[in-house]
mmCIF file of C-alpha atoms in Angstrom:
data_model
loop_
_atom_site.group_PDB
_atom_site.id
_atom_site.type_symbol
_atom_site.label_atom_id
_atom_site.label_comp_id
_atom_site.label_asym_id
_atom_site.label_seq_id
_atom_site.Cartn_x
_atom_site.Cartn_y
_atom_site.Cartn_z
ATOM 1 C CA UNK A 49 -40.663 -18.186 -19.093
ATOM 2 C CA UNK A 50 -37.161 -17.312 -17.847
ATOM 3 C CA UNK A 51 -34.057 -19.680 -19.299
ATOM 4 C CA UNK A 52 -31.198 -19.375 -21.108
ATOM 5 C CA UNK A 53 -32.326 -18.868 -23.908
ATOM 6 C CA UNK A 54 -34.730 -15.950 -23.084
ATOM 7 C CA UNK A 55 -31.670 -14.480 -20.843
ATOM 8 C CA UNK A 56 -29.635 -14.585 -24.569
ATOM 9 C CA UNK A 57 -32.474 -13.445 -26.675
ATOM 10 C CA UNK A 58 -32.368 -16.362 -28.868
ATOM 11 C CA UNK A 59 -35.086 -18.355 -30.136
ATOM 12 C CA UNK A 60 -34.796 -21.852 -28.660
ATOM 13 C CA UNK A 61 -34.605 -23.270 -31.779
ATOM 14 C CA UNK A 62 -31.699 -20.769 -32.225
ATOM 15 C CA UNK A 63 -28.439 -22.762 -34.118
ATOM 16 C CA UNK A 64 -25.314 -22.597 -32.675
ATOM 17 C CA UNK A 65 -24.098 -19.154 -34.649
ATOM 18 C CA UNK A 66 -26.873 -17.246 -33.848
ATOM 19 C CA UNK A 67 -26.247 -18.112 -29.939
ATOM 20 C CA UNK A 68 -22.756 -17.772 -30.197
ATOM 21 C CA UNK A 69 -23.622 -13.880 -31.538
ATOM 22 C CA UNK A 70 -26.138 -13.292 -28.955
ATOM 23 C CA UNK A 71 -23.630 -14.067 -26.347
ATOM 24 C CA UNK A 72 -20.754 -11.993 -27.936
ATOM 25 C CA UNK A 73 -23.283 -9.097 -28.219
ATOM 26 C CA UNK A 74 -24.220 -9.342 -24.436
ATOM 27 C CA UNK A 75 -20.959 -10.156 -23.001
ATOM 28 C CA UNK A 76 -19.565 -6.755 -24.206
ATOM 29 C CA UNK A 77 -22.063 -4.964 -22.567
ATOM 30 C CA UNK A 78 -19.989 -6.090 -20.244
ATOM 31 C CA UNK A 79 -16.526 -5.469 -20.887
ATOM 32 C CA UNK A 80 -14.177 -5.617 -17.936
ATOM 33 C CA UNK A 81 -13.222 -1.704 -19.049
ATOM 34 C CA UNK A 82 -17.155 -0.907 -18.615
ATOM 35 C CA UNK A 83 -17.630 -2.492 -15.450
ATOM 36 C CA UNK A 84 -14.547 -1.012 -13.446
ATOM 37 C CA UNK A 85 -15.943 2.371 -14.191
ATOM 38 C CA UNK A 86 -19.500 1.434 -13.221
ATOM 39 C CA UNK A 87 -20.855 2.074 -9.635
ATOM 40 C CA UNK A 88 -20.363 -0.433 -6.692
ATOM 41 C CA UNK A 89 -23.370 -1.292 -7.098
ATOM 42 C CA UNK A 90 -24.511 -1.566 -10.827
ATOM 43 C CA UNK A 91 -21.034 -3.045 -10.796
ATOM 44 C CA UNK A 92 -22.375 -5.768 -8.928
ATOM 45 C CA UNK A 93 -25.512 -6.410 -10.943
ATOM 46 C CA UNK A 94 -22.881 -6.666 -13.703
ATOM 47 C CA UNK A 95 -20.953 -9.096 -12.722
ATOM 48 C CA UNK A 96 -23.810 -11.467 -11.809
ATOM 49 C CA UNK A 97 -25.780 -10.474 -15.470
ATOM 50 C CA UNK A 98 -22.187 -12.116 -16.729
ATOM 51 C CA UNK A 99 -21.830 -15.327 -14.771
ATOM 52 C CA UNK A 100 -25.216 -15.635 -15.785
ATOM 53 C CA UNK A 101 -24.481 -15.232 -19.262
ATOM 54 C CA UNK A 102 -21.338 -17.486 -18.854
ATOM 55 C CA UNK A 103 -23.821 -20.570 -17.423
ATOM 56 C CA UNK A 104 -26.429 -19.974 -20.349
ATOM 57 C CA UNK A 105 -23.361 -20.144 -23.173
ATOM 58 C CA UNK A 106 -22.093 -22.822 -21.098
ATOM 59 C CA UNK A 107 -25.177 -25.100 -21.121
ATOM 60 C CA UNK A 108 -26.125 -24.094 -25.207
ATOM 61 C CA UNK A 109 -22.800 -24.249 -26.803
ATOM 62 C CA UNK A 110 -22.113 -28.286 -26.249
ATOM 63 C CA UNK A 111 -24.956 -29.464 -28.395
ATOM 64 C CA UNK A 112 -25.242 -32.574 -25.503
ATOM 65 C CA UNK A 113 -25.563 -30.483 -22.591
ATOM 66 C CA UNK A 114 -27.955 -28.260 -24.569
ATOM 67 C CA UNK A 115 -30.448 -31.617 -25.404
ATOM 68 C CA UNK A 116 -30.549 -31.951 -21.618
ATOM 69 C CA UNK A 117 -31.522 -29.103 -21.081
ATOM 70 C CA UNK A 118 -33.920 -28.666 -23.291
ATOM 71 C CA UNK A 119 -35.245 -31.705 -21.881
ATOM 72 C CA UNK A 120 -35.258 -30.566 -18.568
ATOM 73 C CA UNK A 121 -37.786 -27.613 -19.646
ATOM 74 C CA UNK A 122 -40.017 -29.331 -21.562
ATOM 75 C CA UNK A 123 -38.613 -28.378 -24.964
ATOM 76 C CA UNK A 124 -37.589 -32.296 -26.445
ATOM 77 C CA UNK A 125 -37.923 -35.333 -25.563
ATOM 78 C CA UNK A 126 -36.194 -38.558 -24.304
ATOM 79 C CA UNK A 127 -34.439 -40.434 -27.166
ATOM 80 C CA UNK A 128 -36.985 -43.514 -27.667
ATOM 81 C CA UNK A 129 -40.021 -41.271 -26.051
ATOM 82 C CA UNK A 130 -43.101 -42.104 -27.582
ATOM 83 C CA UNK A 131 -46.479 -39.567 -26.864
ATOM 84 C CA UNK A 132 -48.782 -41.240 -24.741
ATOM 85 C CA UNK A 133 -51.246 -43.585 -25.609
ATOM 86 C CA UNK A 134 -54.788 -44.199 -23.622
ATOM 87 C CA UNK A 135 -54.302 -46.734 -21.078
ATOM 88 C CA UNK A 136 -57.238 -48.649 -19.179
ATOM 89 C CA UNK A 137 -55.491 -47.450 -15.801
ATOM 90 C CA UNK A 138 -52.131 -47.338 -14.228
ATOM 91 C CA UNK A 139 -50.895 -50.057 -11.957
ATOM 92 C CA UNK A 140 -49.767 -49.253 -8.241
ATOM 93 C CA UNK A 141 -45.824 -49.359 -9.321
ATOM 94 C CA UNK A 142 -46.967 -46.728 -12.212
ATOM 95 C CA UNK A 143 -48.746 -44.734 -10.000
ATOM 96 C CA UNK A 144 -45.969 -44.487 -8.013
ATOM 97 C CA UNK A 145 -43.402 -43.802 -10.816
ATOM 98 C CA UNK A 146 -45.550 -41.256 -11.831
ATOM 99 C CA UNK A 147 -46.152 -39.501 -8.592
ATOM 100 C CA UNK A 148 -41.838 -39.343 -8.277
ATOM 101 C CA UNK A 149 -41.436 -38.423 -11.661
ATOM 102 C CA UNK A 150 -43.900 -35.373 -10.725
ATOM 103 C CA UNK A 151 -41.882 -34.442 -7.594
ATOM 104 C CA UNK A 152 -38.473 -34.408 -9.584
ATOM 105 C CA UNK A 153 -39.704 -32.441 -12.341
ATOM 106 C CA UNK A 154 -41.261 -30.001 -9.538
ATOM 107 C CA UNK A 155 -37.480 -30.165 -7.890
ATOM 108 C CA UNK A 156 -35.983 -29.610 -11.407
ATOM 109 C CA UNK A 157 -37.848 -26.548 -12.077
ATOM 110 C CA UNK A 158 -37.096 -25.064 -9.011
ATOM 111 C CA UNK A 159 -33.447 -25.353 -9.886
ATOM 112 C CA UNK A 160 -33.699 -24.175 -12.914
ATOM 113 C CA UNK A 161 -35.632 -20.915 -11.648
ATOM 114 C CA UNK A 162 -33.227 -20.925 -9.124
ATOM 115 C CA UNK A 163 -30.224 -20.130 -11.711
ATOM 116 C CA UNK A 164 -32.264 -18.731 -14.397
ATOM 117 C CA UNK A 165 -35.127 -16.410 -13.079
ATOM 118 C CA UNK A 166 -34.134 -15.107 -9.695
ATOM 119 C CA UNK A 167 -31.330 -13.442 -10.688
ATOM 120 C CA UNK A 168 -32.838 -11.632 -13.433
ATOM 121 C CA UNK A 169 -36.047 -10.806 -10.817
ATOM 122 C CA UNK A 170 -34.236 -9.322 -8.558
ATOM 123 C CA UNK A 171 -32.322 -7.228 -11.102
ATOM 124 C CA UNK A 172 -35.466 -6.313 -12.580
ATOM 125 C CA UNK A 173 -35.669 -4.295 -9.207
ATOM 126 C CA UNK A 174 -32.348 -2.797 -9.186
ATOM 127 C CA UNK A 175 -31.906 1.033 -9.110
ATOM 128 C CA UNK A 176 -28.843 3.029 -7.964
ATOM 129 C CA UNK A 177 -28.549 6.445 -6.872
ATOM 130 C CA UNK A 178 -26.110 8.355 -8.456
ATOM 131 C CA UNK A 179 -24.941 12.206 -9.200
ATOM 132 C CA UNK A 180 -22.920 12.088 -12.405
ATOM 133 C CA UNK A 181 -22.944 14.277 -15.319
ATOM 134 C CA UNK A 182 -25.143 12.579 -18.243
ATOM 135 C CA UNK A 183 -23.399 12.202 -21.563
ATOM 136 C CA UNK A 184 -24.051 14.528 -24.210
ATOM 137 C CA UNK A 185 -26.730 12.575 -26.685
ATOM 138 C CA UNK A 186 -27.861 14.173 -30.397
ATOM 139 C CA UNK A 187 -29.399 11.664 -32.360
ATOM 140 C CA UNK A 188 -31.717 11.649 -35.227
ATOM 141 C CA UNK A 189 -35.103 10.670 -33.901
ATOM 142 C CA UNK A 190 -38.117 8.694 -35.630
ATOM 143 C CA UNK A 191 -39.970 9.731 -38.248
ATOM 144 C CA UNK A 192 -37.396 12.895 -38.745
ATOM 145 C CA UNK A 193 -35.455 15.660 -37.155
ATOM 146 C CA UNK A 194 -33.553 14.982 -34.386
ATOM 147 C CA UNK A 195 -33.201 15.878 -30.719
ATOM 148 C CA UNK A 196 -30.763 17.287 -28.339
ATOM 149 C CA UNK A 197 -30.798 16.479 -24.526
ATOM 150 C CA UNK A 198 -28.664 19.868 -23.740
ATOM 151 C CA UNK A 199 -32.174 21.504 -24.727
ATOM 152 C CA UNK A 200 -34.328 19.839 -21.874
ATOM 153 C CA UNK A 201 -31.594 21.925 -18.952
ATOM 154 C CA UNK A 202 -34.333 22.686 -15.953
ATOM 155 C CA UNK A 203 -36.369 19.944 -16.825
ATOM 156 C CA UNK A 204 -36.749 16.594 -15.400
ATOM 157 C CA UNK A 205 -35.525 13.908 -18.029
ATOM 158 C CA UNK A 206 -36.296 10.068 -18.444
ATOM 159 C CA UNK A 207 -33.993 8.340 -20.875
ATOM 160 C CA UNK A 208 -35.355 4.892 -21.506
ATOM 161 C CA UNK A 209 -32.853 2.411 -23.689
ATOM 162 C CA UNK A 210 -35.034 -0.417 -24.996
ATOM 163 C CA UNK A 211 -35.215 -2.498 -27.916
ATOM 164 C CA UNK A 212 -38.096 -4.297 -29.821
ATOM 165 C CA UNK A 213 -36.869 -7.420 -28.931
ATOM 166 C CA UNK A 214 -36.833 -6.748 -25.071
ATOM 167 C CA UNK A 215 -40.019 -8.586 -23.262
ATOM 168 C CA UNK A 216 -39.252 -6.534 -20.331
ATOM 169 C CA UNK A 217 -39.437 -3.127 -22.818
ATOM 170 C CA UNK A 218 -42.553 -4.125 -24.319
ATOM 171 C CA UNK A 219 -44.259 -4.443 -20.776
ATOM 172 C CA UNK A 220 -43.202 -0.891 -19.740
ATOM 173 C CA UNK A 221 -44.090 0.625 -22.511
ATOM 174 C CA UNK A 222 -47.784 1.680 -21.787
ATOM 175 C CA UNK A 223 -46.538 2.772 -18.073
ATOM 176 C CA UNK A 224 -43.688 5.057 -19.254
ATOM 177 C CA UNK A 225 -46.058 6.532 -21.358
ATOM 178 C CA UNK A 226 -48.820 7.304 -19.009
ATOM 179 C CA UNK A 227 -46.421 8.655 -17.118
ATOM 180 C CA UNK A 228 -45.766 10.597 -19.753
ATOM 181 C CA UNK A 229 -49.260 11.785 -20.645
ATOM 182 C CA UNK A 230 -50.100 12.925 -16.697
ATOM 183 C CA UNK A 231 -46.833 14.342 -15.888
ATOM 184 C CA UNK A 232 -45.002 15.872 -19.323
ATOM 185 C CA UNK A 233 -47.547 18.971 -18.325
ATOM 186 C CA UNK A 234 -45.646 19.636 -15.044
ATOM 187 C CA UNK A 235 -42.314 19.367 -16.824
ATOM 188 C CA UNK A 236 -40.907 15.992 -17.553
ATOM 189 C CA UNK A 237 -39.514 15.040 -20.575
ATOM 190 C CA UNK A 238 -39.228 11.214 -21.767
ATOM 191 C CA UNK A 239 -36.881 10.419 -24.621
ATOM 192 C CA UNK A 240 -36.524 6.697 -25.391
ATOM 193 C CA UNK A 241 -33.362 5.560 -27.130
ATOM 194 C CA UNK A 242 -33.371 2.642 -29.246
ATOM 195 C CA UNK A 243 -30.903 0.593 -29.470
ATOM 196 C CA UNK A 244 -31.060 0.532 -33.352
ATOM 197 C CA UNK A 245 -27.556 -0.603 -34.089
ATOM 198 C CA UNK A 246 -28.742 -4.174 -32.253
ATOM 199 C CA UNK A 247 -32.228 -3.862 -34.292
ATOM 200 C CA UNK A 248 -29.993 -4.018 -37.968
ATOM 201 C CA UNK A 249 -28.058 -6.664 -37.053
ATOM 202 C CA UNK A 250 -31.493 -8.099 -35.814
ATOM 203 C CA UNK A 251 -32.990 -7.473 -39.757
ATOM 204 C CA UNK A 252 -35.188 -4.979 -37.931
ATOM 205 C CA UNK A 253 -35.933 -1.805 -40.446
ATOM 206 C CA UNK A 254 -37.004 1.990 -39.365
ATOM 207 C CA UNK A 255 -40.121 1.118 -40.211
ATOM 208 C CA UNK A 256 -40.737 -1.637 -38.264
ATOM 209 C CA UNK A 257 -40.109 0.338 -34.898
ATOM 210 C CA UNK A 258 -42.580 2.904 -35.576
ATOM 211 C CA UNK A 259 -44.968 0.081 -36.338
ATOM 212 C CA UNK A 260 -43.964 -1.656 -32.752
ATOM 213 C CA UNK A 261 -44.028 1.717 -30.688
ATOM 214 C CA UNK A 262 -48.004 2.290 -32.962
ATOM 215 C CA UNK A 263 -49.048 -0.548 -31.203
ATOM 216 C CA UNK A 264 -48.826 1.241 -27.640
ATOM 217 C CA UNK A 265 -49.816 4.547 -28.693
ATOM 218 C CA UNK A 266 -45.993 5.759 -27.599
ATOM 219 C CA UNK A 267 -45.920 9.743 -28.418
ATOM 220 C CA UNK A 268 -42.803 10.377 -26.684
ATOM 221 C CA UNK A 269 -39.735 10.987 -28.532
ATOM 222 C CA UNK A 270 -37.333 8.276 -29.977
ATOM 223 C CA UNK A 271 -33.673 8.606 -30.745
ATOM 224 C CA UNK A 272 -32.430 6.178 -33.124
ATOM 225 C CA UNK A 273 -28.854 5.603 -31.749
ATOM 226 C CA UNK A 274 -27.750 3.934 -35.152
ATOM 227 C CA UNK A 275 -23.940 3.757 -34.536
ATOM 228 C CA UNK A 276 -24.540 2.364 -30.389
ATOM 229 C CA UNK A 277 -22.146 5.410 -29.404
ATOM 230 C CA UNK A 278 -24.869 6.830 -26.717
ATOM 231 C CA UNK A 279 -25.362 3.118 -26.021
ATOM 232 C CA UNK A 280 -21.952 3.066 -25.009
ATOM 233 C CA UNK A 281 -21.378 6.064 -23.128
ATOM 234 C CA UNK A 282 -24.223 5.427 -20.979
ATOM 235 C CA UNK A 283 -22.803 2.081 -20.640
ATOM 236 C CA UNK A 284 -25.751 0.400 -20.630
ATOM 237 C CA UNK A 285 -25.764 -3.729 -20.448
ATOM 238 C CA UNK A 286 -29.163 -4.682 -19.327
ATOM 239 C CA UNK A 287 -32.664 -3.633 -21.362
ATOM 240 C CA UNK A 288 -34.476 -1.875 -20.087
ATOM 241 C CA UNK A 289 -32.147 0.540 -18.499
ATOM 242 C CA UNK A 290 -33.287 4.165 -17.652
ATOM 243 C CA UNK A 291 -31.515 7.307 -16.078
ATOM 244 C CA UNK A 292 -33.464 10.023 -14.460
ATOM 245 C CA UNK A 293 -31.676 13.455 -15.444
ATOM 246 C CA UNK A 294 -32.196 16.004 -12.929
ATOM 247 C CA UNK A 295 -32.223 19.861 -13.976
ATOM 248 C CA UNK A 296 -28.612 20.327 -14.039
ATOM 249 C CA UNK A 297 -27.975 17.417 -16.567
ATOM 250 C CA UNK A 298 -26.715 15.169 -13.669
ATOM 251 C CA UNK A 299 -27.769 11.505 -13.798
ATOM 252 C CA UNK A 300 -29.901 11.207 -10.540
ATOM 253 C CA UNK A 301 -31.291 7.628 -10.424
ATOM 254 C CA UNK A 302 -30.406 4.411 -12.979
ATOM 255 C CA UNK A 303 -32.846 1.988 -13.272
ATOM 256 C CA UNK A 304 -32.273 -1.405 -14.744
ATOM 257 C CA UNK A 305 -35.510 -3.432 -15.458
ATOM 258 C CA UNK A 306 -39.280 -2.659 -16.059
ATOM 259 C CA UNK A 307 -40.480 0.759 -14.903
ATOM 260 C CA UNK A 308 -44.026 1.393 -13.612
ATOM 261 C CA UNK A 309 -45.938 4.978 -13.875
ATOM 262 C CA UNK A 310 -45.465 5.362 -9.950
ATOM 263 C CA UNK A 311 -41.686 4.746 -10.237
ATOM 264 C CA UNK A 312 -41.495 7.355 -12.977
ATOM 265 C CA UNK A 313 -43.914 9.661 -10.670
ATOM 266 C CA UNK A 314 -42.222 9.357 -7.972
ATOM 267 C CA UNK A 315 -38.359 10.111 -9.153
ATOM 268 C CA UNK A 316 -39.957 12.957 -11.237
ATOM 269 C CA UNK A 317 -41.551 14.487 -7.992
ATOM 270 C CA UNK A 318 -38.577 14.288 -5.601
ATOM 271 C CA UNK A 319 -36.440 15.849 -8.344
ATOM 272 C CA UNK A 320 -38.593 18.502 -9.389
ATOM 273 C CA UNK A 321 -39.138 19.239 -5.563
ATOM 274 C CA UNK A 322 -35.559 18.961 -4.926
ATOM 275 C CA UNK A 323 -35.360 21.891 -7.584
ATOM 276 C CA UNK A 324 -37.971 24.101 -5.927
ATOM 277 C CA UNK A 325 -35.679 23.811 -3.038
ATOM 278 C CA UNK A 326 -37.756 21.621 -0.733
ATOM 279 C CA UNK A 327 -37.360 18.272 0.531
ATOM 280 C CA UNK A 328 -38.241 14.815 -0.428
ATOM 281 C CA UNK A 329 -37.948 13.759 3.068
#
């Protein structure tokens, strides 16, 4: 379920450090010196991920505000609320309390999804063309070695920034990587870049990201960006966030949000046409 608490990454029975962190850690994804070099229009996903942010510290910080809310969801209950008890049957004036109480818990919800889900929804489905030159990334990669996206020049490359804590990476996992499987044959290349600077502070290990990505049979390369420096010159603020890398090593497309196997086949295929010298149109 989308709230604040799932838009900080925080456990809702998260104490007050741990979301005062979380919010730190997100807001400087979103540093005013990040933004003003974004994109108009990643800029503008930005800026409404950080009032976002802003309402969800808001709300959790003041330890009233934050009962409320948790009230409001479901997640505690009224001072003096007992569970209820079998009852022979309710009486007309309960049966109508209860019928209101329904409707304003229905009207509550929808304000809640209203400030809390719709914005992250619809930038699930953001995704900018660009034409930039992509960052230069070398970075030690799972299980040894290390990898070099100067290498991959006249292919088509995916970079995928995720983290095991990500809901949103978790469910695109299994598309990326049939992707992967049907089109790596015709020339695409899919590195995925974890964010493991975030997964130490997060008491994640090495270890326990290969054992995450076993789970989903994920073959495809993984740069551990240890120190967040690719992180940050990709600025990325959002997880998932991918950029498709055309031949040239220009940044084609950013996605922010979940990818599916046709949105990978379908970027792949105009580029690689592009590159051929035809025409997407």
């Amino acid at each position: 379920m989308n709230n604040y608490y799932s838009l900080l990454d925080v456990a809702s029975d998260a104490d007050q450090a741990t979301i005062e962190a979380a919010y730190q850690r997100q807001r400087e994804r979103y540093s005013p010196e990040r933004v003003a070099e974004m994109d108009a229009e990643l800029r503008a996903v930005a800026e409404e991920r950080t009032a976002a942010l802003d309402r969800a510290y808001s709300m959790l910080a003041d330890p009233q505000r934050r009962r409320h809310y948790d009230m409001s969801i479901g997640l505690a209950m009224a001072e003096g609320a007992v569970p209820p008890v079998v009852q022979r049957g309710l009486s007309s004036r309960e049966r109508w309390y209860a019928v209101g109480g329904a409707f304003a818990a229905i009207a509550l919800i929808a304000v809640i999804w209203l400030f809390t889900g719709r914005g992250e929804e619809d930038q699930a489905r953001a995704m900018g063309e660009v034409n930039r030159p992509a960052p230069a990334l070398t970075l030690d990669t799972l299980g040894g070695g290390s990898i070099d996206l100067a290498n991959y020049r006249g292919q088509v490359v995916l970079l995928n920034f995720w983290g095991t804590w990500c809901e949103p990476c978790r469910r695109e996992l299994p598309a990326i990587q049939a992707a992967y499987d049907e089109l790596s044959g015709q020339g695409l290349m899919v590195i995925g870049v974890n964010l493991t600077d975030d997964e130490i502070v997060n008491g994640e290990t090495e270890a326990d990201i290969a054992a995450f990505l076993a789970q989903y049979g994920v073959d495809y390369p993984t740069a551990l960006d240890r120190e967040g420096t690719v992180t940050n010159a990709y600025r990325v603020f959002p997880l998932p966030t991918s950029f498709f890398i055309d031949g040239n090593g220009q940044i084609r497309y950013v996605h922010i949000g979940e990818l599916t196997q046709e949105d990978v086949r379908a970027r792949f295929n105009e580029l690689k046409l592009e590159a051929a010298g035809g025409s997407a149109e």
